[in-house]
Amino acid sequence: MVPVLKYGDTLVATIVAALSDEDLEQLRAEVIDKVGRFRARGVIIDVTALDVLDSFATRTIRGIASTAQLRGADTVVVGIQPDVAVAMVQLGLTLDDIETALDMEDGMALLEARRRSRRVG
Amino acid sequence: MQTVRQSNEQTLMRELGLSSQNIERRKRFVAFGPEDVARVVALKPVVVEHVDELVQTFFQHLASLDEAKALTSNHEVADRARTMKREHLLAMTSGTYDATYVEQRLKLGVLYARAGLDTRVVMGAFQAIIRGVGDRVMRDGTRDAFERFSSFEKLAYFDIVILLDVLVYERERTIRQQSEAIRELSTPVLQVRDRMLLLPLIGVIDTHRAQLVTDGLLRAIRANRARVVVMDVTGVATIDSKVANHLLQTVSAARLMGAYVIVTGLSSDVAQSLVALGIEVSRFNTVGDLQGGIEEAEKLLGYELVQHVSDRKARVT
């Protein structure tokens, strides 16, 4: 189970332990549902605690990002560990179309910057 | 002091893998069995009687060699070596060849290594001492003198192998320390501004070093909370496709951690060869030189560089 918390107009999902494929599916459904319900403009997925990100998890995260995008929210993945990053790159799992940030703080700042640049004029 | 030295030898025993099991195994290598123990112990009177002459033989042999000057010219070290050699010879006929015995041999080995004695020199001097013992035993003309002597020789071989292990290990220690130092020197990651890192790459980059660079950089990104990294390859003469791919991976991995990598200083040769190799160069964010790279990074981080003209005049003069 992954708690999806609302913080202003941002949703925060902190993954604290390795997730099964069903858990990931459930996370996807919950995030997408809440984006609409809370009218969120940003989603942060925190993977600091994970020591591995496999292809299914990567694909799910990418799926969440593009679906959220269609519903008007930007997604940032934060807290990828050095070893995880190396492993992902070696497996060819990149998140080229998704924003990444070092930690929660940077992720929040990134979303804030995004929001400001969208403003007209 | 004594306790410190004691634990030093014990560490060395561990590092060389000299467990009691291993010691037994080593005895098997030279076929040193219980009957050999009995025969060597039977030599005790001869060795005790001539111990001082035998030690003398050993050091006379060393004294005749220039390569052993470091040991023979330093009186303090030479005296210690002499005492230990004497103890060694007496211990050889004591009948117990356990971990403590091996530890004493290590001590002597470390002493030789510190004195800079070469394996060849030690072997030669050791041979002289074995020969000395052989002489006395044969001259005694006792029954089964030859068997006794060859048992003694087995033990001598057992000892010298330990001695050689120590000498080689000590010599390699220097190599290990140096390569460690070089490795650390070769991959510095420097913080230039808050949240900006500079990674200057110089010299030849092979796969092994590229891996260290990746490792060091990702760790530094985390530790310094970096958002922009300037990777300067001005000092790199050639990049082959393997290394280029590794650098690309580094860039991707850094991005996954939320850091943006700017590559600067690709020489025309390197740039041409990267294109010729068909590397996806578009995935590198490149800026011509280091200055441009740092300026670009500053812009990304929201820095603005202002030059005060009047100030500058005042400071330069």
XYZ file of C-alpha atoms in Angstrom:
438
model
C 0.000 0.000 0.000
C 1.236 3.423 -0.940
C -0.322 6.455 0.717
C -1.161 9.226 -1.746
C -1.267 12.483 0.187
C -2.545 15.855 -0.891
C -0.338 18.859 -0.248
C -1.831 22.076 -1.641
C -2.485 21.259 -5.260
C 0.227 18.612 -5.309
C -0.168 14.878 -4.728
C 2.657 13.065 -2.964
C 3.103 9.294 -3.237
C 5.944 7.951 -1.091
C 6.912 4.393 -1.885
C 8.443 2.915 1.252
C 9.001 -0.696 0.243
C 9.377 -2.764 -2.903
C 5.979 -3.044 -4.586
C 4.348 -6.010 -6.236
C 2.865 -5.549 -9.699
C -0.655 -5.354 -8.217
C 0.442 -2.682 -5.762
C 1.801 -0.672 -8.667
C -1.462 -1.022 -10.563
C -3.331 0.114 -7.506
C -1.008 3.091 -7.103
C -1.649 4.080 -10.687
C -5.418 3.927 -10.255
C -5.337 5.878 -7.018
C -3.092 8.652 -8.306
C -5.129 9.139 -11.460
C -8.361 9.148 -9.492
C -7.062 11.694 -6.989
C -5.649 13.976 -9.652
C -9.199 14.505 -10.850
C -10.841 14.531 -7.449
C -8.484 17.047 -5.828
C -7.857 19.019 -9.033
C -4.115 18.484 -8.522
C -1.597 20.274 -10.745
C 1.428 18.222 -9.746
C 2.338 14.675 -8.726
C 5.493 13.695 -6.838
C 6.520 10.054 -6.703
C 9.144 9.532 -4.019
C 11.302 6.436 -4.518
C 14.053 7.291 -1.997
C 13.542 4.048 -0.091
C 13.742 1.772 -3.125
C 16.965 -0.047 -3.923
C 15.680 -1.376 -7.217
C 13.381 -0.123 -9.947
C 12.537 -2.825 -12.482
C 11.070 -2.469 -15.945
C 7.486 -2.901 -14.815
C 7.817 -0.234 -12.133
C 9.461 2.107 -14.615
C 6.710 1.535 -17.144
C 4.007 2.073 -14.541
C 5.589 5.328 -13.424
C 5.799 6.451 -17.020
C 2.146 5.478 -17.443
C 1.137 7.475 -14.382
C 3.050 10.480 -15.705
C 1.480 10.517 -19.134
C -2.037 9.875 -17.822
C -1.660 12.591 -15.201
C -0.391 14.871 -17.924
C -3.611 14.339 -19.860
C -5.556 15.294 -16.756
C -3.503 18.448 -16.271
C -0.844 17.484 -13.731
C 2.954 17.348 -14.091
C 4.798 14.391 -12.583
C 8.207 14.425 -10.910
C 10.062 11.342 -9.723
C 12.306 12.138 -6.754
C 14.954 10.337 -4.730
C 16.430 7.839 -7.199
C 19.554 6.472 -5.489
C 22.949 6.431 -7.263
C 23.059 2.634 -7.495
C 19.481 2.479 -8.733
C 20.253 5.099 -11.378
C 23.259 3.144 -12.635
C 21.295 -0.110 -12.717
C 18.407 1.496 -14.588
C 20.682 3.030 -17.200
C 22.461 -0.270 -17.713
C 19.113 -1.979 -18.251
C 18.162 0.746 -20.712
C 15.348 1.983 -18.461
C 15.338 5.736 -18.837
C 12.701 8.214 -17.840
C 13.519 10.616 -20.647
C 10.010 12.027 -20.873
C 9.588 12.503 -17.119
C 11.073 15.110 -14.818
C 13.345 13.878 -12.059
C 14.657 15.655 -8.983
C 17.108 14.874 -6.224
C 14.639 14.890 -3.348
C 11.204 16.033 -2.226
C 12.329 19.629 -1.730
C 13.734 19.910 -5.231
C 10.679 18.176 -6.650
C 8.365 20.726 -5.063
C 10.542 23.580 -6.347
C 10.508 22.088 -9.830
C 6.708 21.871 -9.899
C 6.471 25.422 -8.602
C 8.777 26.644 -11.382
C 6.721 24.752 -13.933
C 3.532 26.377 -12.705
C 5.040 29.849 -12.840
C 6.376 29.439 -16.364
C 2.903 28.430 -17.519
C 1.464 31.718 -16.393
C 0.598 34.005 -19.303
C 2.334 37.359 -19.491
C 54.047 -0.942 21.944
C 54.389 -4.681 22.360
C 50.655 -5.251 22.116
C 50.367 -3.115 19.009
C 53.087 -5.046 17.258
C 51.496 -8.309 18.328
C 48.188 -7.387 16.745
C 50.029 -6.268 13.599
C 51.346 -9.774 13.061
C 47.920 -11.200 13.736
C 46.376 -8.916 11.119
C 49.029 -10.020 8.677
C 48.281 -13.667 9.487
C 44.633 -13.016 8.674
C 45.396 -11.122 5.478
C 47.659 -13.909 4.277
C 44.977 -16.449 5.178
C 47.239 -18.263 7.654
C 44.623 -20.102 9.704
C 45.612 -23.238 11.594
C 43.925 -25.191 8.797
C 46.040 -23.408 6.232
C 49.170 -24.064 8.277
C 48.419 -27.797 8.308
C 47.825 -27.644 4.588
C 51.174 -25.964 4.070
C 52.870 -28.787 5.983
C 51.222 -31.214 3.592
C 52.711 -29.301 0.653
C 56.227 -30.124 1.851
C 55.131 -33.569 3.176
C 56.134 -32.687 6.719
C 54.637 -35.374 8.958
C 54.924 -36.621 12.584
C 57.988 -38.790 11.824
C 59.671 -35.667 10.419
C 58.958 -33.844 13.664
C 60.701 -36.612 15.600
C 63.752 -36.531 13.313
C 64.058 -32.744 13.454
C 63.787 -32.789 17.241
C 66.595 -35.365 17.276
C 68.809 -32.696 15.665
C 68.327 -30.411 18.634
C 71.724 -31.042 20.294
C 73.614 -30.360 17.048
C 71.724 -27.151 16.326
C 71.965 -25.867 19.892
C 75.688 -26.544 19.926
C 76.379 -24.691 16.687
C 73.597 -22.112 16.735
C 75.884 -19.088 16.936
C 78.085 -20.254 14.063
C 74.999 -20.912 11.953
C 73.611 -17.446 12.572
C 77.056 -16.146 11.720
C 76.990 -18.017 8.384
C 73.685 -16.395 7.506
C 74.850 -12.862 8.183
C 78.268 -13.377 6.663
C 76.534 -14.392 3.483
C 74.374 -11.257 3.621
C 77.342 -9.022 4.418
C 79.067 -10.131 1.229
C 76.140 -8.856 -0.841
C 75.588 -5.214 -1.730
C 71.852 -5.820 -2.050
C 71.640 -6.539 1.681
C 73.424 -3.350 2.799
C 70.215 -1.822 4.153
C 69.994 -4.633 6.702
C 73.647 -5.230 7.542
C 74.667 -1.566 7.768
C 71.966 -0.643 10.273
C 73.246 -2.039 13.573
C 69.992 -1.866 15.437
C 68.067 -3.711 12.735
C 70.911 -6.167 12.171
C 71.010 -7.005 15.878
C 67.292 -7.612 15.983
C 67.506 -9.782 12.889
C 70.384 -11.726 14.479
C 68.418 -12.359 17.680
C 65.356 -13.414 15.755
C 67.342 -15.682 13.462
C 68.859 -17.357 16.520
C 65.403 -17.857 18.037
C 64.266 -19.178 14.699
C 66.955 -21.857 14.518
C 66.246 -22.965 18.086
C 62.505 -22.991 17.466
C 62.992 -25.161 14.402
C 64.077 -28.089 16.596
C 61.539 -27.389 19.357
C 58.944 -29.796 17.967
C 55.933 -27.476 17.895
C 55.056 -25.850 14.598
C 51.761 -24.101 15.272
C 50.294 -20.634 14.748
C 52.685 -19.059 17.261
C 55.646 -20.546 15.387
C 54.308 -19.135 12.104
C 53.728 -15.760 13.738
C 57.403 -15.583 14.724
C 58.417 -16.348 11.121
C 56.126 -13.532 9.943
C 57.854 -11.135 12.286
C 61.196 -11.937 10.726
C 59.698 -11.643 7.249
C 58.300 -8.185 8.017
C 61.714 -7.150 9.346
C 63.391 -8.268 6.104
C 60.728 -6.554 4.022
C 61.090 -3.263 5.918
C 64.865 -3.475 5.466
C 64.221 -3.765 1.739
C 65.703 -7.248 1.380
C 65.021 -8.856 -1.935
C 63.537 -12.363 -2.155
C 66.612 -13.545 -4.096
C 68.961 -12.383 -1.361
C 66.917 -14.000 1.404
C 66.759 -17.264 -0.509
C 70.532 -17.293 -0.942
C 71.260 -16.643 2.702
C 68.703 -19.221 3.747
C 70.369 -21.785 1.538
C 73.683 -21.034 3.269
C 72.157 -21.778 6.648
C 70.555 -25.028 5.480
C 73.864 -26.080 4.064
C 75.537 -25.209 7.379
C 73.143 -27.438 9.288
C 73.618 -30.195 6.713
C 77.386 -30.012 7.120
C 77.222 -30.455 10.873
C 74.667 -33.232 10.751
C 76.602 -35.205 8.159
C 79.893 -34.687 9.937
C 78.325 -36.108 13.103
C 77.836 -39.269 11.098
C 74.951 -40.527 13.225
C 72.574 -43.176 11.987
C 69.950 -41.962 9.463
C 71.716 -38.559 9.324
C 70.455 -38.058 5.806
C 66.792 -38.706 6.771
C 67.085 -36.324 9.671
C 68.577 -33.655 7.486
C 65.936 -34.001 4.785
C 63.222 -33.667 7.434
C 64.957 -30.519 8.576
C 65.023 -29.349 4.999
C 61.264 -29.878 4.646
C 60.710 -27.641 7.630
C 63.111 -25.078 6.167
C 61.079 -25.022 2.974
C 57.899 -24.632 5.008
C 59.487 -21.622 6.714
C 60.868 -19.997 3.622
C 57.560 -20.173 1.791
C 56.005 -18.182 4.635
C 58.914 -15.763 4.473
C 58.461 -15.312 0.735
C 54.726 -14.787 1.141
C 55.417 -11.950 3.545
C 58.067 -10.371 1.309
C 55.810 -10.493 -1.752
C 52.814 -9.254 0.223
C 54.774 -6.320 1.630
C 56.063 -5.414 -1.815
C 52.548 -5.512 -3.234
C 51.305 -3.371 -0.358
C 53.148 -0.407 -1.852
C 51.613 -1.086 -5.245
C 48.159 -1.375 -3.696
C 48.536 1.916 -1.850
C 49.814 3.714 -4.925
C 47.086 2.517 -7.233
C 44.539 3.522 -4.617
C 46.080 6.995 -4.464
C 46.124 7.327 -8.239
C 42.525 6.234 -8.430
C 41.446 8.892 -5.957
C 43.506 11.558 -7.654
C 42.132 10.795 -11.053
C 38.460 11.421 -10.360
C 38.004 14.635 -8.435
C 34.536 16.146 -8.287
C 34.614 19.825 -7.351
C 31.888 22.143 -6.206
C 32.093 25.460 -8.092
C 28.909 27.135 -6.910
C 26.131 26.100 -4.624
C 24.513 23.101 -6.346
C 26.972 23.136 -9.261
C 29.703 20.522 -9.670
C 32.723 20.469 -11.944
C 34.098 17.146 -13.146
C 37.404 17.707 -14.941
C 38.486 14.581 -16.813
C 42.158 14.364 -17.723
C 44.215 11.698 -19.436
C 43.266 8.293 -20.705
C 39.837 7.029 -19.781
C 39.315 3.291 -19.861
C 36.207 1.377 -18.916
C 37.405 0.859 -15.352
C 38.071 4.544 -14.820
C 34.833 5.548 -16.502
C 33.029 3.397 -13.976
C 34.819 5.112 -11.096
C 33.911 8.483 -12.589
C 30.236 7.506 -12.728
C 30.301 6.228 -9.185
C 32.088 9.238 -7.766
C 29.899 11.694 -9.630
C 26.579 10.169 -8.575
C 27.714 10.055 -4.970
C 28.840 13.680 -5.155
C 25.511 14.717 -6.695
C 23.767 13.260 -3.686
C 26.207 14.646 -1.128
C 26.320 18.186 -2.579
C 22.702 18.267 -3.729
C 23.919 19.217 -7.186
C 21.521 20.271 -9.917
C 23.972 21.035 -12.669
C 27.220 19.231 -13.469
C 29.849 20.534 -15.878
C 31.858 17.620 -17.250
C 35.007 18.978 -18.871
C 36.855 16.653 -21.239
C 39.439 19.158 -22.519
C 42.215 16.987 -21.127
C 40.997 13.806 -22.778
C 42.813 13.071 -26.017
C 40.749 10.130 -27.253
C 37.365 8.657 -26.482
C 36.432 5.297 -27.941
C 32.886 4.084 -28.418
C 32.894 2.049 -25.203
C 33.904 5.012 -23.094
C 31.547 7.340 -24.967
C 28.671 5.009 -24.188
C 29.717 4.883 -20.585
C 29.767 8.672 -20.407
C 26.314 8.731 -21.973
C 25.144 6.341 -19.277
C 26.636 8.630 -16.661
C 24.697 11.551 -18.112
C 21.464 9.525 -18.066
C 22.028 8.281 -14.530
C 22.738 11.822 -13.322
C 19.535 12.953 -14.967
C 17.581 10.265 -13.129
C 18.882 11.827 -9.950
C 17.652 15.206 -11.074
C 20.979 16.670 -12.206
C 21.626 18.211 -15.604
C 25.003 17.435 -17.165
C 26.792 19.840 -19.498
C 29.737 18.439 -21.443
C 32.470 20.889 -22.402
C 35.813 20.860 -24.161
C 35.234 18.193 -26.789
C 38.238 18.647 -29.070
C 37.682 18.565 -32.805
C 39.348 15.158 -33.014
C 37.163 13.677 -30.307
C 34.035 15.284 -31.764
C 34.793 13.927 -35.227
C 35.502 10.449 -33.977
C 32.297 10.426 -31.904
C 30.294 11.340 -34.981
C 32.168 8.806 -37.081
C 31.459 6.118 -34.484
C 27.765 6.895 -34.724
C 27.367 7.766 -31.049
C 24.085 9.488 -30.236
C 25.859 12.789 -29.701
C 22.590 14.661 -29.439
C 22.145 13.185 -25.984
C 25.150 15.128 -24.741
C 24.355 18.727 -23.860
C 27.563 20.284 -25.078
C 29.047 23.734 -24.789
C 32.305 24.628 -26.530
C 34.652 25.353 -23.657
C 34.744 25.185 -19.886
C 34.043 28.894 -19.477
C 30.943 28.646 -21.628
C 29.853 25.552 -19.728
C 30.124 27.238 -16.361
C 28.277 30.290 -17.655
C 25.511 28.085 -19.022
C 25.292 26.247 -15.710
C 25.091 29.518 -13.815
C 22.265 30.634 -16.050
C 20.385 27.390 -15.411
C 20.759 27.887 -11.677
C 19.578 31.498 -11.937
C 22.915 33.155 -11.214
C 23.691 36.477 -12.803
C 27.275 37.615 -13.083
C 27.759 41.339 -12.711
C 31.012 43.127 -13.361
C 31.421 46.494 -11.653
C 33.661 48.535 -13.942
C 34.822 51.118 -11.394
C 35.541 48.429 -8.812
C 37.585 46.428 -11.216
C 39.830 49.367 -12.076
C 40.416 50.043 -8.425
C 41.318 46.439 -7.680
C 43.595 45.760 -10.589
C 45.772 48.823 -10.023
